[in-house]
């Protein structure tokens, strides 16, 4: 039974109760029906049959009286007596039909009544005919000779039947009384059985429902009081009681988990070095504060709880709290909200506040954690000033580099020009050593001019407009190839461009980037070798284009793969491979300005491959 659901037990009990009551009700109905039948039988004989027989007897007396009266006082013109006789005969016939319907056809009494009535009816009809005709005397004698006997016999027959009907009625009365007794006993038995069944069901419900619920209530009170030794009974049952017990067990576990959480919260609340407060949202009245609040603000817990933040003056201005509450009500939670507070000694400080709304005892409350970030703000201000100073210094350096590059180009051009004029005018008069010195002077000036131009190009990378447009690298590469036709012819080079992408970039810097890389690929070739340069691109998984410029040149030692991008970094003398040493440095600056990266590899087939990425 303990694993049968309570609803099924209750339903089963009610079904049993209903079946018992239905059985008792059926028995009662049977006895009531029998009593009703007995009562009907009693009514039929005591009233219906007896009344009909009495009515027939009275009508016979009336017929006899009418015949005797008319024979004594004959009036040929009077026809009323005949109508009365016919009416009384009709009543007798009707009552005889009722008696015959109520009594058994095989009953001798009904047979005797019917026979005597028919004989009497025939006599009356014959006697009436004699009286109405000319045989009055014959009719008078017939009435006195035979009529009296027939009337007496018919009346006696009716009397005997009435006596029998009354005897039957008396018998039926006894039966009805007996049935009433049985009905009374049946009703009492039904009531007793219902009481016993009710007691059994009440005891069953008490043992299976009320008592377990009382024990569960006691366990619930123990759980509510926080008794850790509470044992919840009936958790192994499979019915509703078991489900309630299991829910209570879960509630106990949840309560202990909540208690542990409260202990953790209290521990964190007290041990946090930051300001932690619980306050009412509307009034700002403090419900609790931690030790960090006392340490940072200087207000003790005793003087804080129950008072508002405005009363204590812990905000730099009242608007600070109203702004914080407005932002909190709008967003429901605040993270890293900056505000200004005031210590008890009046000192202002910067705070970084995180807050959240919660409900406590039906009131909206705020839990707030604030950190004193005054030292961080001071460091931030110092860093901001340092960055501003560094930015100003970089701008001055860029401006100096730009101005210096412009100013240095003029002396370089002057030296180169006059060295060339001196060679044309007096070159034949110079000694071999003098012509060598003049060549050194001219070469140095040209190299210096190239380096100054490289510095100018480098400074212009960051100073050029930042607006990017769609740049087709295929078209840009073909323009560069057209510009480098002389170098391509000199090295008998083949330059292949393979489906370069369209990117968002500075078009001028893209031309400068490809010009530097293709120029280096053509320049750094072994003497007499036919140069082969290939440009290609692939789309990487991080949605960036990786562009590769590969050649079959002299290659770069892996130990110099990173240093080749330094300013003025040269791996070969200027007499072997001319240049300023700034080409790859400028290329790196351009790629990084486009949020990409650049690096060098040595392909297995030889030569050098320069890779750079651009956002797709």
Coordinates of C-alpha atoms in Angstrom, one line a residue:
X1 CA 0.0 0.0 0.0
X2 CA 2.8 2.4 0.7
X3 CA 3.7 2.7 -2.9
X4 CA 0.2 3.2 -4.1
X5 CA -0.5 6.8 -4.9
X6 CA -2.7 8.6 -2.3
X7 CA -5.2 9.7 -4.9
X8 CA -5.6 6.1 -5.9
X9 CA -6.0 5.0 -2.3
X10 CA -8.6 7.7 -1.7
X11 CA -10.4 6.9 -4.9
X12 CA -10.3 3.2 -4.0
X13 CA -11.8 3.9 -0.6
X14 CA -14.6 6.0 -2.1
X15 CA -15.3 3.3 -4.6
X16 CA -15.6 0.7 -1.9
X17 CA -17.8 3.1 0.1
X18 CA -19.9 3.7 -2.9
X19 CA -20.2 0.0 -3.6
X20 CA -21.3 -0.7 -0.1
X21 CA -23.8 2.1 0.0
X22 CA -25.0 1.1 -3.4
X23 CA -25.6 -2.5 -2.2
X24 CA -27.3 -1.3 0.9
X25 CA -29.4 1.1 -1.2
X26 CA -30.4 -1.7 -3.5
X27 CA -31.4 -3.9 -0.6
X28 CA -33.4 -1.0 0.8
X29 CA -35.0 -0.4 -2.5
X30 CA -36.0 -4.1 -2.7
X31 CA -37.6 -4.0 0.8
X32 CA -39.2 -0.7 0.0
X33 CA -40.6 -2.1 -3.2
X34 CA -41.9 -5.1 -1.4
X35 CA -43.5 -2.9 1.2
X36 CA -45.0 -0.8 -1.5
X37 CA -46.4 -3.9 -3.2
X38 CA -47.9 -5.1 0.0
X39 CA -49.4 -1.7 0.6
X40 CA -50.8 -1.7 -2.9
X41 CA -52.2 -5.2 -2.4
X42 CA -53.8 -4.1 0.8
X43 CA -55.3 -1.1 -0.9
X44 CA -56.5 -3.2 -3.7
X45 CA -58.5 -5.7 -1.5
X46 CA -59.3 -3.5 1.5
X47 CA -60.5 -0.6 -0.5
X48 CA -61.0 -1.3 -4.2
X49 CA -62.5 -4.9 -4.1
X50 CA -64.4 -4.4 -0.9
X51 CA -65.7 -1.0 -2.0
X52 CA -66.8 -2.5 -5.4
X53 CA -68.5 -5.4 -3.8
X54 CA -70.3 -3.1 -1.4
X55 CA -71.4 -0.9 -4.2
X56 CA -72.8 -3.9 -6.1
X57 CA -74.7 -5.0 -3.0
X58 CA -76.1 -1.5 -2.5
X59 CA -77.2 -1.5 -6.2
X60 CA -78.9 -4.8 -5.8
X61 CA -80.8 -3.5 -2.9
X62 CA -81.8 -0.5 -4.9
X63 CA -83.0 -2.7 -7.8
X64 CA -85.0 -4.9 -5.5
X65 CA -86.5 -1.8 -3.8
X66 CA -87.5 -0.3 -7.2
X67 CA -89.2 -3.5 -8.4
X68 CA -91.1 -4.0 -5.1
X69 CA -92.2 -0.3 -5.1
X70 CA -93.5 -0.5 -8.7
X71 CA -95.3 -3.8 -8.2
X72 CA -97.0 -2.3 -5.2
X73 CA -97.8 1.1 -6.8
X74 CA -98.0 0.4 -10.4
X75 CA -98.1 3.5 -12.7
X76 CA -98.0 2.5 -16.4
X77 CA -97.1 6.1 -17.4
X78 CA -94.1 6.2 -15.2
X79 CA -90.8 5.3 -17.0
X80 CA -88.4 6.7 -14.6
X81 CA -88.2 3.5 -12.5
X82 CA -87.0 1.6 -15.6
X83 CA -84.2 4.2 -16.2
X84 CA -83.1 3.8 -12.5
X85 CA -83.0 0.0 -12.8
X86 CA -80.9 0.3 -16.0
X87 CA -78.5 2.7 -14.3
X88 CA -78.1 0.5 -11.3
X89 CA -77.5 -2.5 -13.6
X90 CA -74.8 -0.5 -15.4
X91 CA -73.1 0.3 -12.1
X92 CA -73.2 -3.3 -11.0
X93 CA -71.7 -4.3 -14.4
X94 CA -68.8 -1.8 -14.0
X95 CA -68.0 -2.8 -10.4
X96 CA -68.1 -6.5 -11.4
X97 CA -65.5 -5.7 -14.1
X98 CA -63.3 -4.0 -11.5
X99 CA -63.6 -6.9 -9.1
X100 CA -62.8 -9.4 -11.9
X101 CA -59.8 -7.3 -12.9
X102 CA -58.5 -7.2 -9.3
X103 CA -59.1 -10.8 -8.4
X104 CA -57.7 -14.0 -10.0
X105 CA -59.8 -15.4 -12.9
X106 CA -59.6 -18.8 -11.2
X107 CA -61.0 -17.5 -7.9
X108 CA -64.3 -19.4 -7.1
X109 CA -65.7 -16.3 -5.4
X110 CA -65.6 -14.2 -8.6
X111 CA -67.1 -17.1 -10.5
X112 CA -70.0 -17.4 -8.0
X113 CA -70.6 -13.6 -8.0
X114 CA -70.7 -13.6 -11.8
X115 CA -73.0 -16.5 -12.0
X116 CA -75.5 -15.2 -9.5
X117 CA -75.5 -11.8 -11.0
X118 CA -76.2 -13.1 -14.5
X119 CA -79.1 -15.1 -13.1
X120 CA -80.4 -12.1 -11.2
X121 CA -80.0 -9.9 -14.2
X122 CA -82.0 -12.2 -16.4
X123 CA -84.7 -12.4 -13.7
X124 CA -84.8 -8.6 -13.5
X125 CA -85.1 -8.2 -17.2
X126 CA -87.9 -10.8 -17.4
X127 CA -89.7 -9.3 -14.4
X128 CA -89.5 -5.8 -16.0
X129 CA -90.9 -7.2 -19.2
X130 CA -93.8 -8.7 -17.3
X131 CA -94.5 -5.5 -15.4
X132 CA -94.5 -3.4 -18.6
X133 CA -96.7 -5.9 -20.5
X134 CA -100.0 -7.4 -19.7
X135 CA -98.5 -10.1 -17.4
X136 CA -98.5 -7.9 -14.3
X137 CA -99.9 -10.5 -12.1
X138 CA -97.4 -13.1 -13.4
X139 CA -94.6 -10.7 -12.7
X140 CA -95.8 -10.0 -9.2
X141 CA -95.9 -13.7 -8.4
X142 CA -92.5 -14.3 -10.0
X143 CA -91.0 -11.5 -7.9
X144 CA -92.4 -12.9 -4.7
X145 CA -91.7 -16.5 -5.6
X146 CA -88.2 -16.5 -7.2
X147 CA -87.0 -13.0 -7.0
X148 CA -86.5 -12.8 -3.3
X149 CA -84.4 -16.0 -3.4
X150 CA -82.2 -14.8 -6.3
X151 CA -81.7 -11.4 -4.6
X152 CA -80.8 -13.1 -1.3
X153 CA -78.4 -15.5 -2.9
X154 CA -76.6 -12.7 -4.9
X155 CA -76.3 -10.6 -1.7
X156 CA -75.0 -13.6 0.2
X157 CA -72.4 -14.3 -2.5
X158 CA -71.3 -10.6 -2.4
X159 CA -71.1 -10.8 1.4
X160 CA -69.0 -13.9 1.3
X161 CA -66.6 -12.3 -1.2
X162 CA -66.4 -9.1 1.0
X163 CA -65.5 -11.3 4.0
X164 CA -62.8 -13.0 2.0
X165 CA -61.4 -9.7 0.7
X166 CA -61.3 -8.3 4.2
X167 CA -59.5 -11.4 5.4
X168 CA -57.0 -11.0 2.6
X169 CA -56.5 -7.3 3.6
X170 CA -55.8 -8.3 7.2
X171 CA -53.2 -10.8 6.0
X172 CA -51.6 -8.0 3.8
X173 CA -51.5 -5.7 6.7
X174 CA -49.4 -8.2 8.6
X175 CA -47.1 -8.6 5.7
X176 CA -46.7 -4.9 5.4
X177 CA -45.9 -4.6 9.0
X178 CA -43.3 -7.3 8.6
X179 CA -41.8 -5.6 5.6
X180 CA -41.7 -2.3 7.5
X181 CA -39.7 -4.1 10.2
X182 CA -37.3 -5.5 7.7
X183 CA -37.0 -2.1 6.1
X184 CA -36.3 -0.5 9.5
X185 CA -33.6 -3.2 10.2
X186 CA -32.1 -2.7 6.7
X187 CA -31.9 1.1 7.2
X188 CA -30.3 0.6 10.6
X189 CA -27.9 -1.9 9.1
X190 CA -27.0 0.5 6.3
X191 CA -26.3 3.3 8.8
X192 CA -24.2 1.0 11.0
X193 CA -22.3 -0.3 8.0
X194 CA -21.7 3.3 6.7
X195 CA -20.5 4.3 10.2
X196 CA -18.1 1.3 10.4
X197 CA -16.8 1.9 6.9
X198 CA -16.4 5.6 7.7
X199 CA -14.4 4.7 10.8
X200 CA -12.3 2.3 8.8
X201 CA -11.6 4.9 6.1
X202 CA -10.9 7.5 8.7
X203 CA -8.4 5.3 10.5
X204 CA -6.8 4.4 7.1
X205 CA -6.6 8.0 6.0
X206 CA -5.2 8.9 9.5
X207 CA -2.5 6.2 9.4
X208 CA -1.6 6.7 5.7
X209 CA -2.0 10.5 5.3
X210 CA -2.7 12.5 8.4
X211 CA 0.0 10.9 10.6
X212 CA 2.8 11.1 7.9
X213 CA 1.8 14.7 7.1
X214 CA 2.1 15.5 10.8
X215 CA 5.6 13.9 11.0
X216 CA 6.6 15.8 7.8
X217 CA 5.3 19.1 9.4
X218 CA 7.4 18.4 12.4
X219 CA 10.4 17.8 10.2
X220 CA 9.7 20.9 8.2
X221 CA 9.7 23.0 11.4
X222 CA 13.1 21.5 12.4
X223 CA 14.4 22.3 8.9
X224 CA 13.1 25.8 9.3
X225 CA 14.8 26.2 12.6
X226 CA 18.1 25.1 11.0
X227 CA 18.6 21.8 12.9
X228 CA 21.4 20.1 11.0
X229 CA 20.4 16.7 12.5
X230 CA 16.9 16.8 10.9
X231 CA 16.0 13.5 9.2
X232 CA 13.1 13.7 6.7
X233 CA 10.9 10.6 6.9
X234 CA 9.1 8.8 4.1
X235 CA 11.6 9.8 1.4
X236 CA 11.5 6.1 0.1
X237 CA 7.8 6.2 -0.5
X238 CA 6.5 6.3 -4.1
X239 CA 3.3 8.2 -3.5
X240 CA 2.5 11.9 -2.9
X241 CA 3.7 11.6 0.7
X242 CA 7.0 10.4 -0.7
X243 CA 7.1 13.3 -3.2
X244 CA 6.4 15.8 -0.4
X245 CA 9.2 14.1 1.7
X246 CA 11.6 14.2 -1.2
X247 CA 10.7 17.9 -1.8
X248 CA 11.3 18.6 1.8
X249 CA 14.6 16.9 1.7
X250 CA 15.6 19.0 -1.3
X251 CA 14.3 22.0 0.5
X252 CA 16.6 21.1 3.4
X253 CA 19.6 20.7 1.1
X254 CA 18.7 24.1 -0.6
X255 CA 18.3 25.7 2.9
X256 CA 21.8 24.5 3.9
X257 CA 23.2 25.5 0.6
X258 CA 21.6 28.9 1.0
X259 CA 23.0 29.1 4.6
X260 CA 26.4 28.2 3.3
X261 CA 26.1 30.9 0.6
X262 CA 25.1 33.4 3.3
X263 CA 28.2 32.4 5.3
X264 CA 30.3 32.8 2.2
X265 CA 28.7 36.1 1.4
X266 CA 29.2 37.3 5.0
X267 CA 32.8 36.2 4.8
X268 CA 33.4 38.0 1.5
X269 CA 31.4 41.0 2.8
X270 CA 33.6 41.4 5.8
X271 CA 36.9 40.4 4.3
X272 CA 36.7 42.5 1.2
X273 CA 39.2 45.5 1.3
X274 CA 36.8 47.5 -0.9
X275 CA 33.7 49.4 0.2
X276 CA 30.7 47.0 0.4
X277 CA 27.3 48.4 1.4
X278 CA 23.7 47.3 1.5
X279 CA 21.2 50.2 1.4
X280 CA 17.6 51.0 0.5
X281 CA 17.2 52.3 -3.0
X282 CA 14.6 55.0 -2.4
X283 CA 15.9 56.6 0.9
X284 CA 19.6 55.6 0.7
X285 CA 19.4 54.4 4.3
X286 CA 22.2 52.0 5.1
X287 CA 21.3 48.4 6.1
X288 CA 24.9 47.2 6.6
X289 CA 28.5 48.1 5.7
X290 CA 31.7 46.2 5.9
X291 CA 35.1 46.8 7.4
X292 CA 36.4 48.3 4.1
X293 CA 33.8 51.0 4.4
X294 CA 35.0 51.9 7.9
X295 CA 38.7 51.9 6.8
X296 CA 38.3 53.9 3.6
X297 CA 35.6 56.4 4.6
X298 CA 36.4 56.6 8.3
X299 CA 32.7 56.2 9.5
X300 CA 32.1 53.4 11.9
X301 CA 29.4 50.8 11.4
X302 CA 27.5 51.9 14.5
X303 CA 27.2 55.5 13.3
X304 CA 26.4 54.4 9.7
X305 CA 23.6 51.8 9.9
X306 CA 20.2 53.4 9.9
X307 CA 21.4 56.7 8.4
X308 CA 21.5 57.8 4.8
X309 CA 24.5 58.5 2.6
X310 CA 23.4 62.1 2.3
X311 CA 23.2 62.5 6.0
X312 CA 26.8 61.1 6.3
X313 CA 28.0 63.2 3.4
X314 CA 29.9 60.3 1.7
X315 CA 29.2 61.7 -1.8
X316 CA 31.2 64.7 -3.2
X317 CA 27.8 66.2 -4.1
X318 CA 24.2 64.9 -3.7
X319 CA 23.9 64.7 -7.5
X320 CA 26.6 61.9 -7.5
X321 CA 24.1 59.5 -5.8
X322 CA 21.1 60.6 -7.8
X323 CA 23.0 60.1 -11.0
X324 CA 24.2 56.6 -9.9
X325 CA 20.7 55.6 -8.9
X326 CA 19.2 56.9 -12.1
X327 CA 21.8 54.9 -14.2
X328 CA 21.2 51.8 -12.0
X329 CA 17.4 52.0 -12.4
X330 CA 17.8 52.4 -16.1
X331 CA 20.2 49.5 -16.6
X332 CA 19.5 47.3 -13.6
X333 CA 23.2 46.8 -13.0
X334 CA 26.3 49.0 -13.0
X335 CA 29.9 47.9 -13.7
X336 CA 32.9 50.2 -13.2
X337 CA 30.9 53.3 -12.8
X338 CA 33.1 56.2 -11.8
X339 CA 32.0 58.6 -9.1
X340 CA 33.5 60.9 -6.5
X341 CA 33.2 60.3 -2.8
X342 CA 34.1 62.1 0.4
X343 CA 35.8 60.7 3.5
X344 CA 34.8 61.6 7.0
X345 CA 37.8 64.0 7.2
X346 CA 36.4 65.9 4.1
X347 CA 39.0 64.5 1.7
X348 CA 37.6 63.8 -1.8
X349 CA 38.5 60.6 -3.6
X350 CA 37.7 58.8 -6.9
X351 CA 35.7 55.6 -6.7
X352 CA 35.0 52.8 -9.2
X353 CA 31.5 51.5 -8.4
X354 CA 29.7 48.3 -9.3
X355 CA 26.1 48.0 -8.1
X356 CA 23.0 45.9 -8.5
X357 CA 19.4 46.0 -7.5
X358 CA 17.8 43.3 -5.4
X359 CA 14.7 42.9 -3.2
X360 CA 14.8 42.6 0.5
X361 CA 11.6 42.3 2.6
X362 CA 9.5 43.7 -0.2
X363 CA 11.8 46.8 -0.6
X364 CA 14.1 47.6 -3.5
X365 CA 17.7 47.7 -2.2
X366 CA 21.2 48.2 -3.6
X367 CA 24.3 46.2 -3.0
X368 CA 27.3 48.4 -3.9
X369 CA 31.0 47.6 -4.2
X370 CA 33.3 50.6 -4.5
X371 CA 37.0 50.8 -4.9
X372 CA 39.2 53.7 -4.1
X373 CA 41.0 54.4 -7.4
X374 CA 42.5 57.7 -6.5
X375 CA 46.1 56.4 -6.8
X376 CA 45.2 54.9 -10.2
X377 CA 43.7 58.2 -11.3
X378 CA 46.8 60.0 -10.3
X379 CA 48.9 57.5 -12.3
X380 CA 46.5 57.7 -15.2
X381 CA 46.9 61.5 -15.2
X382 CA 50.7 61.1 -15.0
X383 CA 50.6 58.6 -17.9
X384 CA 48.3 60.9 -19.9
X385 CA 50.7 63.7 -19.5
X386 CA 53.6 61.5 -20.4
X387 CA 51.8 60.3 -23.5
X388 CA 50.9 63.8 -24.5
X389 CA 54.6 64.8 -24.1
X390 CA 55.7 61.8 -26.1
X391 CA 53.2 62.6 -28.8
X392 CA 54.4 66.2 -28.9
X393 CA 58.0 65.0 -29.0
X394 CA 57.2 62.5 -31.9
X395 CA 55.5 65.2 -33.8
X396 CA 58.5 67.4 -33.4
X397 CA 60.8 64.6 -34.4
X398 CA 58.7 63.9 -37.5
X399 CA 58.6 67.6 -38.4
X400 CA 62.4 67.7 -37.8
X401 CA 63.0 64.6 -40.0
X402 CA 60.8 66.1 -42.7
X403 CA 62.4 69.5 -42.5
X404 CA 65.9 68.0 -42.3
X405 CA 65.3 65.8 -45.2
X406 CA 64.1 68.7 -47.3
X407 CA 67.0 70.9 -46.1
X408 CA 69.6 68.2 -46.7
X409 CA 68.5 67.5 -50.2
X410 CA 69.7 70.9 -51.4
X411 CA 73.3 70.5 -50.3
X412 CA 73.3 67.0 -51.7
X413 CA 72.1 68.2 -55.1
X414 CA 74.7 71.0 -54.9
X415 CA 77.6 68.6 -54.2
X416 CA 76.4 66.2 -57.0
X417 CA 76.0 69.0 -59.5
X418 CA 79.3 70.7 -58.9
X419 CA 81.1 67.4 -58.8
X420 CA 79.7 66.6 -62.2
X421 CA 80.7 70.1 -63.5
X422 CA 84.2 69.7 -62.1
X423 CA 84.5 66.3 -63.8
X424 CA 83.4 67.7 -67.1
X425 CA 85.5 70.9 -66.9
X426 CA 88.7 69.8 -65.3
X427 CA 88.5 66.0 -65.3
X428 CA 91.3 65.5 -67.8
X429 CA 93.6 67.8 -65.8
X430 CA 93.2 65.8 -62.6
X431 CA 95.6 63.1 -61.6
X432 CA 94.3 59.6 -61.3
X433 CA 94.1 59.9 -57.6
X434 CA 92.2 63.2 -57.9
X435 CA 89.7 61.6 -60.2
X436 CA 89.3 58.8 -57.7
X437 CA 88.6 61.3 -54.9
X438 CA 86.1 63.1 -57.1
X439 CA 84.4 59.8 -57.8
X440 CA 84.2 59.1 -54.1
X441 CA 82.7 62.6 -53.5
X442 CA 80.1 62.2 -56.2
X443 CA 79.1 58.6 -55.2
X444 CA 78.9 59.6 -51.5
X445 CA 76.7 62.6 -52.4
X446 CA 74.4 60.5 -54.5
X447 CA 74.1 57.9 -51.7
X448 CA 73.4 60.6 -49.2
X449 CA 70.7 62.0 -51.5
X450 CA 69.1 58.6 -51.7
X451 CA 69.1 58.2 -47.9
X452 CA 67.7 61.6 -47.4
X453 CA 64.9 60.8 -49.9
X454 CA 64.3 57.5 -48.1
X455 CA 64.0 59.4 -44.8
X456 CA 61.5 61.8 -46.4
X457 CA 59.5 58.9 -47.7
X458 CA 59.5 57.2 -44.3
X459 CA 58.3 60.4 -42.6
X460 CA 55.5 60.8 -45.1
X461 CA 54.1 57.3 -44.4
X462 CA 52.5 58.5 -41.1
X463 CA 51.8 62.0 -42.3
X464 CA 49.9 61.0 -45.4
X465 CA 46.0 61.1 -45.3
X466 CA 44.4 58.2 -43.5
X467 CA 41.4 57.8 -45.7
X468 CA 41.4 54.4 -47.4
X469 CA 39.8 53.6 -50.7
X470 CA 39.3 50.5 -52.9
X471 CA 42.7 49.6 -54.4
X472 CA 43.1 46.9 -57.1
X473 CA 46.5 45.4 -56.4
X474 CA 46.6 43.8 -59.8
X475 CA 46.3 47.2 -61.5
X476 CA 48.9 48.7 -59.1
X477 CA 51.4 45.9 -59.8
X478 CA 51.0 46.4 -63.6
X479 CA 51.7 50.1 -63.2
X480 CA 54.8 49.3 -61.2
X481 CA 55.9 46.9 -63.9
X482 CA 55.6 49.6 -66.5
X483 CA 57.7 52.0 -64.4
X484 CA 60.4 49.4 -63.9
X485 CA 60.7 48.4 -67.5
X486 CA 64.4 49.6 -67.6
X487 CA 65.4 47.4 -64.7
X488 CA 63.3 44.5 -66.0
X489 CA 65.1 44.7 -69.4
X490 CA 68.5 45.0 -67.6
X491 CA 67.9 41.8 -65.7
X492 CA 66.0 40.0 -68.5
X493 CA 63.3 39.5 -65.8
X494 CA 59.9 37.9 -66.0
X495 CA 57.4 39.3 -63.6
X496 CA 54.2 37.3 -63.1
X497 CA 51.1 38.6 -61.3
X498 CA 48.6 36.0 -60.1
X499 CA 45.1 37.3 -59.1
X500 CA 45.9 39.9 -56.5
X501 CA 42.9 41.1 -54.4
X502 CA 41.1 44.4 -54.1
X503 CA 41.7 45.9 -50.7
X504 CA 40.9 49.1 -48.6
X505 CA 44.1 51.0 -48.5
X506 CA 46.1 54.1 -49.3
X507 CA 46.7 53.9 -53.0
X508 CA 49.9 55.9 -52.9
X509 CA 51.4 53.7 -50.2
X510 CA 50.3 50.5 -51.9
X511 CA 52.3 51.7 -55.0
X512 CA 55.3 52.5 -52.9
X513 CA 55.1 49.1 -51.1
X514 CA 54.9 47.0 -54.3
X515 CA 57.6 49.2 -56.0
X516 CA 60.0 48.6 -53.1
X517 CA 59.4 44.8 -53.0
X518 CA 59.5 44.3 -56.8
X519 CA 62.5 46.6 -57.1
X520 CA 64.4 44.6 -54.4
X521 CA 63.5 41.3 -56.2
X522 CA 65.0 42.7 -59.4
X523 CA 68.0 44.3 -57.8
X524 CA 69.3 41.5 -55.6
X525 CA 70.1 39.0 -58.3
X526 CA 73.4 37.1 -59.1
X527 CA 75.3 38.7 -62.0
X528 CA 74.1 37.5 -65.4
X529 CA 71.1 35.5 -64.0
X530 CA 67.6 35.9 -65.6
X531 CA 65.4 37.2 -62.9
X532 CA 62.0 35.6 -62.1
X533 CA 59.5 37.5 -59.9
X534 CA 56.1 36.2 -58.9
X535 CA 53.3 38.0 -57.1
X536 CA 50.4 36.0 -55.6
X537 CA 47.8 36.2 -52.8
X538 CA 45.6 33.8 -50.7
X539 CA 42.7 34.5 -48.4
X540 CA 43.5 33.2 -44.9
X541 CA 41.1 31.8 -42.2
X542 CA 41.3 35.0 -40.2
X543 CA 39.9 37.0 -43.1
X544 CA 43.1 38.6 -44.2
X545 CA 44.9 38.5 -47.6
X546 CA 48.4 37.2 -47.6
X547 CA 50.4 38.7 -50.5
X548 CA 53.7 37.1 -51.5
X549 CA 56.4 38.6 -53.6
X550 CA 58.9 35.8 -54.5
X551 CA 62.1 35.9 -56.5
X552 CA 65.0 33.6 -57.5
X553 CA 67.7 36.0 -56.3
X554 CA 70.5 35.8 -53.8
X555 CA 68.3 35.1 -50.8
X556 CA 68.6 36.3 -47.2
X557 CA 70.3 34.4 -44.4
X558 CA 67.6 33.3 -41.9
X559 CA 69.5 35.0 -39.0
X560 CA 68.8 38.4 -40.7
X561 CA 65.1 37.8 -41.5
X562 CA 64.0 40.2 -38.7
X563 CA 66.8 42.7 -38.9
X564 CA 66.4 43.4 -42.6
X565 CA 63.4 45.7 -41.7
X566 CA 65.6 48.0 -39.5
X567 CA 66.5 51.5 -40.6
X568 CA 69.6 51.7 -42.9
X569 CA 70.1 47.9 -42.5
X570 CA 72.2 46.6 -45.4
X571 CA 73.6 43.1 -45.8
X572 CA 75.8 44.1 -48.8
X573 CA 78.1 47.1 -49.7
X574 CA 76.7 50.0 -51.7
X575 CA 79.2 49.3 -54.4
X576 CA 77.7 45.9 -55.1
X577 CA 73.9 46.6 -54.6
X578 CA 73.1 50.3 -54.5
X579 CA 70.3 51.7 -52.3
X580 CA 69.5 53.6 -49.1
X581 CA 68.8 50.6 -46.8
X582 CA 65.3 52.0 -46.1
X583 CA 63.2 50.1 -48.6
X584 CA 62.1 47.3 -46.3
X585 CA 61.8 49.6 -43.3
X586 CA 59.4 51.8 -45.3
X587 CA 57.5 48.7 -46.4
X588 CA 57.1 47.5 -42.8
X589 CA 55.8 50.9 -41.7
X590 CA 53.2 50.9 -44.6
X591 CA 52.0 47.4 -43.8
X592 CA 51.7 48.0 -40.1
X593 CA 49.8 51.3 -40.8
X594 CA 47.3 49.1 -42.7
X595 CA 46.9 46.8 -39.6
X596 CA 49.0 44.0 -41.3
X597 CA 52.3 42.2 -40.7
X598 CA 55.3 41.5 -42.9
X599 CA 58.0 38.8 -42.8
X600 CA 60.6 37.1 -44.9
X601 CA 61.1 33.4 -45.8
X602 CA 63.4 31.4 -48.0
X603 CA 61.5 29.2 -50.4
X604 CA 62.8 25.6 -51.0
X605 CA 63.5 26.5 -54.7
X606 CA 65.9 29.3 -53.6
X607 CA 65.6 33.1 -53.6
X608 CA 63.6 35.2 -51.2
X609 CA 59.8 35.5 -50.5
X610 CA 58.5 38.6 -48.8
X611 CA 55.0 38.0 -47.2
X612 CA 52.6 40.7 -45.9
X613 CA 49.0 40.7 -44.9
X614 CA 46.2 43.1 -45.4
X615 CA 42.6 43.0 -43.9
X616 CA 40.2 41.5 -46.4

